[in-house]
Tab-separated table of N, CA and C in Angstrom:
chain	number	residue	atom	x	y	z
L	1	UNK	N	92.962	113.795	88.933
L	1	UNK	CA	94.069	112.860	88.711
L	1	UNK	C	95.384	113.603	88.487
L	2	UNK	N	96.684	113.360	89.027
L	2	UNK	CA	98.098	113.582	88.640
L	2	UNK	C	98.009	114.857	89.966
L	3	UNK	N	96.843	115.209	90.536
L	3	UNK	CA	96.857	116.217	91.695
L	3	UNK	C	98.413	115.741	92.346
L	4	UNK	N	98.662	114.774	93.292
L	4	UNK	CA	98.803	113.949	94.419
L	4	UNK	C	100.835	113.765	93.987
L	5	UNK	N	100.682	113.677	92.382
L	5	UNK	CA	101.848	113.175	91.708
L	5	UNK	C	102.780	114.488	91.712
L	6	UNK	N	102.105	115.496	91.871
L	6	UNK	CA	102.406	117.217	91.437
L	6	UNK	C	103.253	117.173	92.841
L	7	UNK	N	102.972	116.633	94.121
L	7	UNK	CA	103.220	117.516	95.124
L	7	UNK	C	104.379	116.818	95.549
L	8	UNK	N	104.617	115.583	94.671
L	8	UNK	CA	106.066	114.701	94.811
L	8	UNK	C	107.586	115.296	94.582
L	9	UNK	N	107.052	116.617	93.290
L	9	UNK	CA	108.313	116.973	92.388
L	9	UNK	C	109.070	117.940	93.477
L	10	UNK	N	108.702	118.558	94.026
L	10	UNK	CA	109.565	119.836	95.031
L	10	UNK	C	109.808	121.048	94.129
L	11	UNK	N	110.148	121.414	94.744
L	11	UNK	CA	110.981	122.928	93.844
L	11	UNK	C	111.837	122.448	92.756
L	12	UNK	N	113.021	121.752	93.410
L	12	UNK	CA	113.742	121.802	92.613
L	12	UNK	C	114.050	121.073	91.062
L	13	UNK	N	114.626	121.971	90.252
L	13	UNK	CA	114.455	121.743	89.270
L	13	UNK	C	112.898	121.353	88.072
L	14	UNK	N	112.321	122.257	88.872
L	14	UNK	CA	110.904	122.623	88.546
L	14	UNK	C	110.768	123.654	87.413
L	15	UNK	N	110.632	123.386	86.272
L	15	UNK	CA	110.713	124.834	85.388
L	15	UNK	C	109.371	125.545	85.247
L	16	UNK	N	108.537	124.930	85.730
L	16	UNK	CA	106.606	125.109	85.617
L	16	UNK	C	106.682	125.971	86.999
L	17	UNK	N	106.431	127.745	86.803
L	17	UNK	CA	106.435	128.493	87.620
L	17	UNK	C	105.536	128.740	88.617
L	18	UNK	N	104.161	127.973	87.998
L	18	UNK	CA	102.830	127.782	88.791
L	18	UNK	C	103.527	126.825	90.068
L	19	UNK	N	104.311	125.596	89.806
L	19	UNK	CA	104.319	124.336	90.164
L	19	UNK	C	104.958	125.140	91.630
L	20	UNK	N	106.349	125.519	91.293
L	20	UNK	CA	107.539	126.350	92.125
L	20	UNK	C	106.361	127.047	93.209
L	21	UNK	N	105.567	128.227	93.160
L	21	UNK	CA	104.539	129.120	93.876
L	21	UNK	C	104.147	127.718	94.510
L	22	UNK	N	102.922	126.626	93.991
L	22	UNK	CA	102.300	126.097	95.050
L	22	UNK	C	103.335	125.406	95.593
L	23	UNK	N	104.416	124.876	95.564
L	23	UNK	CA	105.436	124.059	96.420
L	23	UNK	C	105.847	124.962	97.381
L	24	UNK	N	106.056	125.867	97.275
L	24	UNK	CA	106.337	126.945	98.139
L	24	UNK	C	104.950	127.027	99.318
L	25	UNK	N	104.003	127.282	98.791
L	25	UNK	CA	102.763	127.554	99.436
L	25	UNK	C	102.764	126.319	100.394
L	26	UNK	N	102.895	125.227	99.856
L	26	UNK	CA	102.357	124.029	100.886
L	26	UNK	C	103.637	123.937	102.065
L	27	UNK	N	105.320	124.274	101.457
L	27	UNK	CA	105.760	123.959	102.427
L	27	UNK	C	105.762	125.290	103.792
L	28	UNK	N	105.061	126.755	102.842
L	28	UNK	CA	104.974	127.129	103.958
L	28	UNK	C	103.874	126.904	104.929
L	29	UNK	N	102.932	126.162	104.302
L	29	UNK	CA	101.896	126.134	105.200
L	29	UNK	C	102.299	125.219	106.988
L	30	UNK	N	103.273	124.459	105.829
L	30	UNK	CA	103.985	122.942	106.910
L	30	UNK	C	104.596	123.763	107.812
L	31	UNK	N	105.631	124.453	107.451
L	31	UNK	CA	106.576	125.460	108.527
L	31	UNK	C	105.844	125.829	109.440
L	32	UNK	N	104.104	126.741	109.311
L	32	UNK	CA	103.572	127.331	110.029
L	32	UNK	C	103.169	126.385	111.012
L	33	UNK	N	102.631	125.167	110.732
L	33	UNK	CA	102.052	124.511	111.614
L	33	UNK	C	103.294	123.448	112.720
L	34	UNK	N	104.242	123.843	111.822
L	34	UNK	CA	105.806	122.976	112.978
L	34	UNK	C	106.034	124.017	113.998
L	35	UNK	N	105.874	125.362	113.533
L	35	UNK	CA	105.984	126.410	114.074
L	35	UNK	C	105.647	126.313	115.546
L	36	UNK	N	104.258	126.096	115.318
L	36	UNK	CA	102.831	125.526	116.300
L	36	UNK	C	103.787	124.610	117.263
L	37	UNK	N	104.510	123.989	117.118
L	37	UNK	CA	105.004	122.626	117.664
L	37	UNK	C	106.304	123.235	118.418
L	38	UNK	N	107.135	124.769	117.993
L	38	UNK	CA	108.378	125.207	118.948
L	38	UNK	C	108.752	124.850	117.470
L	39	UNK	N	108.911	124.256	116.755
L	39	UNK	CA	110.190	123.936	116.113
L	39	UNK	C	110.333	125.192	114.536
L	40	UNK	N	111.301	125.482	114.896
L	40	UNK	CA	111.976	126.018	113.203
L	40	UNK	C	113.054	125.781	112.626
L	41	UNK	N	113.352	126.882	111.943
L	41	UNK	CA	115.169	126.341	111.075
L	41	UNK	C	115.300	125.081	110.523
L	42	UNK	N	116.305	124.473	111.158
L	42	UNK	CA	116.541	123.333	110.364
L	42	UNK	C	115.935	122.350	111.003
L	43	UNK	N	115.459	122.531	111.835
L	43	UNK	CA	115.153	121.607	112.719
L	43	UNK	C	113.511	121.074	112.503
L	44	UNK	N	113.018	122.146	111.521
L	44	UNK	CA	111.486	121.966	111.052
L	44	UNK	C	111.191	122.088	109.810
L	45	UNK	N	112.989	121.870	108.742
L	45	UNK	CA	112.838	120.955	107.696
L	45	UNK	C	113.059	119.370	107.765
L	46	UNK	N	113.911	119.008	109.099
L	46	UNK	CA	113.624	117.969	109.387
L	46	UNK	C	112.328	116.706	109.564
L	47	UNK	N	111.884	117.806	110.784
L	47	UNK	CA	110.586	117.421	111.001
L	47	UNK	C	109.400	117.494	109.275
L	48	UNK	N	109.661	118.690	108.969
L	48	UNK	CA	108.885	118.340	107.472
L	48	UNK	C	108.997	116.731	106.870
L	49	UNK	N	110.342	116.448	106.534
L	49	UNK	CA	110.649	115.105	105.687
L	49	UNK	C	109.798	114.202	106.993
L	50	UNK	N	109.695	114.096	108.113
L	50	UNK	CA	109.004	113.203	108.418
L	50	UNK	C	107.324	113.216	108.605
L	51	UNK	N	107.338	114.433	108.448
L	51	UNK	CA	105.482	114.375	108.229
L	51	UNK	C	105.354	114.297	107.103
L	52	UNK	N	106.508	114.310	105.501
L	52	UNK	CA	105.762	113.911	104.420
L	52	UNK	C	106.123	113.093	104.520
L	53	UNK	N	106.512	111.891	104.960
L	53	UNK	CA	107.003	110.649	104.796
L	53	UNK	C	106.443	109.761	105.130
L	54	UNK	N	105.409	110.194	106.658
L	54	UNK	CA	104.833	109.420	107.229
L	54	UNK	C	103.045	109.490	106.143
L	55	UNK	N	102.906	111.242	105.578
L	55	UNK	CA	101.675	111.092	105.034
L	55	UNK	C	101.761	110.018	103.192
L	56	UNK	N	103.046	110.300	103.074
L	56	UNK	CA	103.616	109.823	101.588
L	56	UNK	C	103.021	108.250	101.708
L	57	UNK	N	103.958	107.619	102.408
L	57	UNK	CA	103.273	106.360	102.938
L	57	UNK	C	102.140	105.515	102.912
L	58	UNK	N	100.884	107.077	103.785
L	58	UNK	CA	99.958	106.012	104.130
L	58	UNK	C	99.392	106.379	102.764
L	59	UNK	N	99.247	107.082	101.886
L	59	UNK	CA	98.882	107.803	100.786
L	59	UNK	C	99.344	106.474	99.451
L	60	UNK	N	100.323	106.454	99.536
L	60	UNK	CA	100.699	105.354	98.781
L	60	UNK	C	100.076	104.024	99.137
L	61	UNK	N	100.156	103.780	100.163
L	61	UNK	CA	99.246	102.275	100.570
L	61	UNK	C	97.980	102.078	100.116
L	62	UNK	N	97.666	103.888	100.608
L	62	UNK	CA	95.901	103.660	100.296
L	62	UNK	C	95.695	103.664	99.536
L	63	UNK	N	96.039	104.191	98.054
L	63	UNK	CA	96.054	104.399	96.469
L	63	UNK	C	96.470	103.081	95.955
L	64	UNK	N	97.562	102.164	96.524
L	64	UNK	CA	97.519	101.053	95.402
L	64	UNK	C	96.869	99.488	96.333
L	65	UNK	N	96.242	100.282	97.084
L	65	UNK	CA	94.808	98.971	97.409
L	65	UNK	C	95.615	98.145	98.822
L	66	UNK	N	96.695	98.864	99.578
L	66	UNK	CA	97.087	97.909	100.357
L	66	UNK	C	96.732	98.032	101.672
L	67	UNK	N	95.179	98.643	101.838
L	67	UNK	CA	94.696	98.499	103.083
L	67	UNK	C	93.096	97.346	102.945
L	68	UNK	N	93.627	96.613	102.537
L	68	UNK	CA	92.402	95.958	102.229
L	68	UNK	C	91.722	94.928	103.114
L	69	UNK	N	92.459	95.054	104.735
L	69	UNK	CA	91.880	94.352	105.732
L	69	UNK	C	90.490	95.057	106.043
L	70	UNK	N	89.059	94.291	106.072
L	70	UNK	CA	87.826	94.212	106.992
L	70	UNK	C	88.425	95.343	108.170
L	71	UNK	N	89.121	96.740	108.011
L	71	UNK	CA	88.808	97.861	108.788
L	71	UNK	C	88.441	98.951	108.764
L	72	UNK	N	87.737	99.608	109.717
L	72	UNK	CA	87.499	101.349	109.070
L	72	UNK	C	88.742	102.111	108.913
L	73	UNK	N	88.750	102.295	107.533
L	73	UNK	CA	89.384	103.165	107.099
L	73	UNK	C	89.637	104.738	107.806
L	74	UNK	N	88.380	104.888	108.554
L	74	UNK	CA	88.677	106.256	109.241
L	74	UNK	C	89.213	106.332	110.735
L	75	UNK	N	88.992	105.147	111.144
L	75	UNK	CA	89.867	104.746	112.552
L	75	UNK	C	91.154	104.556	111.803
L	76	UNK	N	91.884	104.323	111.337
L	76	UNK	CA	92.958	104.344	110.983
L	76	UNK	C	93.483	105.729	110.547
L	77	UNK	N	93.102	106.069	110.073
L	77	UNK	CA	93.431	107.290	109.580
L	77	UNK	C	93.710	108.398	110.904
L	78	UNK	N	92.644	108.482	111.686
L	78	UNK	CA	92.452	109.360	112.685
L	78	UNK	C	93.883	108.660	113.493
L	79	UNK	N	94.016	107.592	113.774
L	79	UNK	CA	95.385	107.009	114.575
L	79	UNK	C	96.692	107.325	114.086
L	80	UNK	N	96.430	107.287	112.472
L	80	UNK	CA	98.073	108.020	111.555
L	80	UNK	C	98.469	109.642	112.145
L	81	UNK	N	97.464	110.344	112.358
L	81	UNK	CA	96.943	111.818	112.910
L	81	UNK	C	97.364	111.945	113.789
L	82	UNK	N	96.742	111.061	114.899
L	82	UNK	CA	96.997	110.852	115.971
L	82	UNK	C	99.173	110.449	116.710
L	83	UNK	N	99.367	109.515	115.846
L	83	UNK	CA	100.933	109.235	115.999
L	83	UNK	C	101.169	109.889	115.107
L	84	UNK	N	100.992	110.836	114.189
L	84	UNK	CA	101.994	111.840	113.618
L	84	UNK	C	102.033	113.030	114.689
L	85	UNK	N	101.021	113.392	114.973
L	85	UNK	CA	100.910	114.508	116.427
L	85	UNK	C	102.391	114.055	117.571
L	86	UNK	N	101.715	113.005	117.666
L	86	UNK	CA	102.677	112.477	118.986
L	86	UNK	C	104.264	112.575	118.729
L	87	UNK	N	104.487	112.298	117.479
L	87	UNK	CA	105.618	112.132	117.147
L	87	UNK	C	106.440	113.727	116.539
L	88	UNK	N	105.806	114.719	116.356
L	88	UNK	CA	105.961	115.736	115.944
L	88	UNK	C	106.519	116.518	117.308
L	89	UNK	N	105.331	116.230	118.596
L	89	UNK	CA	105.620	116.981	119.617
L	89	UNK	C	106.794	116.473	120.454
L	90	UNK	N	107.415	115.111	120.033
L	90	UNK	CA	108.436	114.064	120.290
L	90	UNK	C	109.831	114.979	120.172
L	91	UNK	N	109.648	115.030	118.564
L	91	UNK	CA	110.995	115.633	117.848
L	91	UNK	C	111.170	117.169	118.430
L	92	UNK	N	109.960	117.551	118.938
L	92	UNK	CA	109.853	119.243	119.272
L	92	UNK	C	110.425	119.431	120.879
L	93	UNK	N	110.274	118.362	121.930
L	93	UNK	CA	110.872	118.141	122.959
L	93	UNK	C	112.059	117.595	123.028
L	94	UNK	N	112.095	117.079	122.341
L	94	UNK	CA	114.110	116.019	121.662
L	94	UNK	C	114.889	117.658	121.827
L	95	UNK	N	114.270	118.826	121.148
L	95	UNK	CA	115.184	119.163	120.715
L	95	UNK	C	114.848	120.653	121.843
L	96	UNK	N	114.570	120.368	122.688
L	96	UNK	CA	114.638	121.776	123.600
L	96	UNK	C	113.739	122.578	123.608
L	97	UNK	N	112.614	122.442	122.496
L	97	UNK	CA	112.280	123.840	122.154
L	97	UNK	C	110.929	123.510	123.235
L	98	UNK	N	110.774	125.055	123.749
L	98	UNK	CA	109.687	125.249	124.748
L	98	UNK	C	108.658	124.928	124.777
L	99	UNK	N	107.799	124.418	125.149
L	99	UNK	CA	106.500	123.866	124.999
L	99	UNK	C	105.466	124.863	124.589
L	100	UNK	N	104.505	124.593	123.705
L	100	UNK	CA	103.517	125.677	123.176
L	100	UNK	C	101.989	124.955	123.313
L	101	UNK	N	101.303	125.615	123.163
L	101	UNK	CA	100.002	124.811	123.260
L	101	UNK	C	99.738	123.316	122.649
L	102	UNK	N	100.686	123.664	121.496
L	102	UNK	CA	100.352	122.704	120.753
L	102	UNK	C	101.110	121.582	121.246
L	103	UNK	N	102.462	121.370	121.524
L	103	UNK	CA	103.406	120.549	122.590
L	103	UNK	C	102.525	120.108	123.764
L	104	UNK	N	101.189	120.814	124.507
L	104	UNK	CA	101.160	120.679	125.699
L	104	UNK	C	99.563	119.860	125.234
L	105	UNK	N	99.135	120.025	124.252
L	105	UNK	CA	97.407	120.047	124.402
L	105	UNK	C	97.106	118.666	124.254
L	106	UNK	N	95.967	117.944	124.795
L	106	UNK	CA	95.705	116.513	124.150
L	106	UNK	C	95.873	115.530	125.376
């Protein structure tokens, strides 16, 4: 519990030095995998705010009970995956950058 709440705060203005290291850690993990996609600089802190935004979202829905239609939960999920992909390799062609496996695969 409070895992999920931790990864809301960001760096900034973080005085908990543990907190600062893993915020760091996760957003570099994000960079690496936008990376994957052509995109960097500013252009793949952009793209960051929209892959946490889109996972923030479904994360929030699913935690306060608002998927409660008669569906599999894991077909849905795999489709959020699925249009976050799509939409990642979207913003990565918007903006010029060369196609990489990951731009091309699927």
């Amino acid at each position: 519990p409070g895992l999920y709440a931790l990864t809301l705060a960001g760096e900034q203005g973080d005085d908990d030095e543990r907190t600062r290291r893993a915020a760091a850690r996760v957003l570099d993990t994000v960079l690496a995998v936008l990376r994957g996609y052509g995109l960097q600089g500013e252009e793949a802190l952009h793209a960051t705010r929209y892959v946490r935004s889109v996972l923030h979202g479904y994360v929030a829905l699913s935690r306060s009970g608002g998927f409660a239609m008669p569906l599999d939960p894991d077909t849905s999920t795999k489709r959020l995956f699925e249009g976050l992909d799509a939409g990642v390799r979207h913003l990565a062609h918007q903006e010029g950058s060369p196609p990489t496996d990951a731009t091309t695969a699927r």
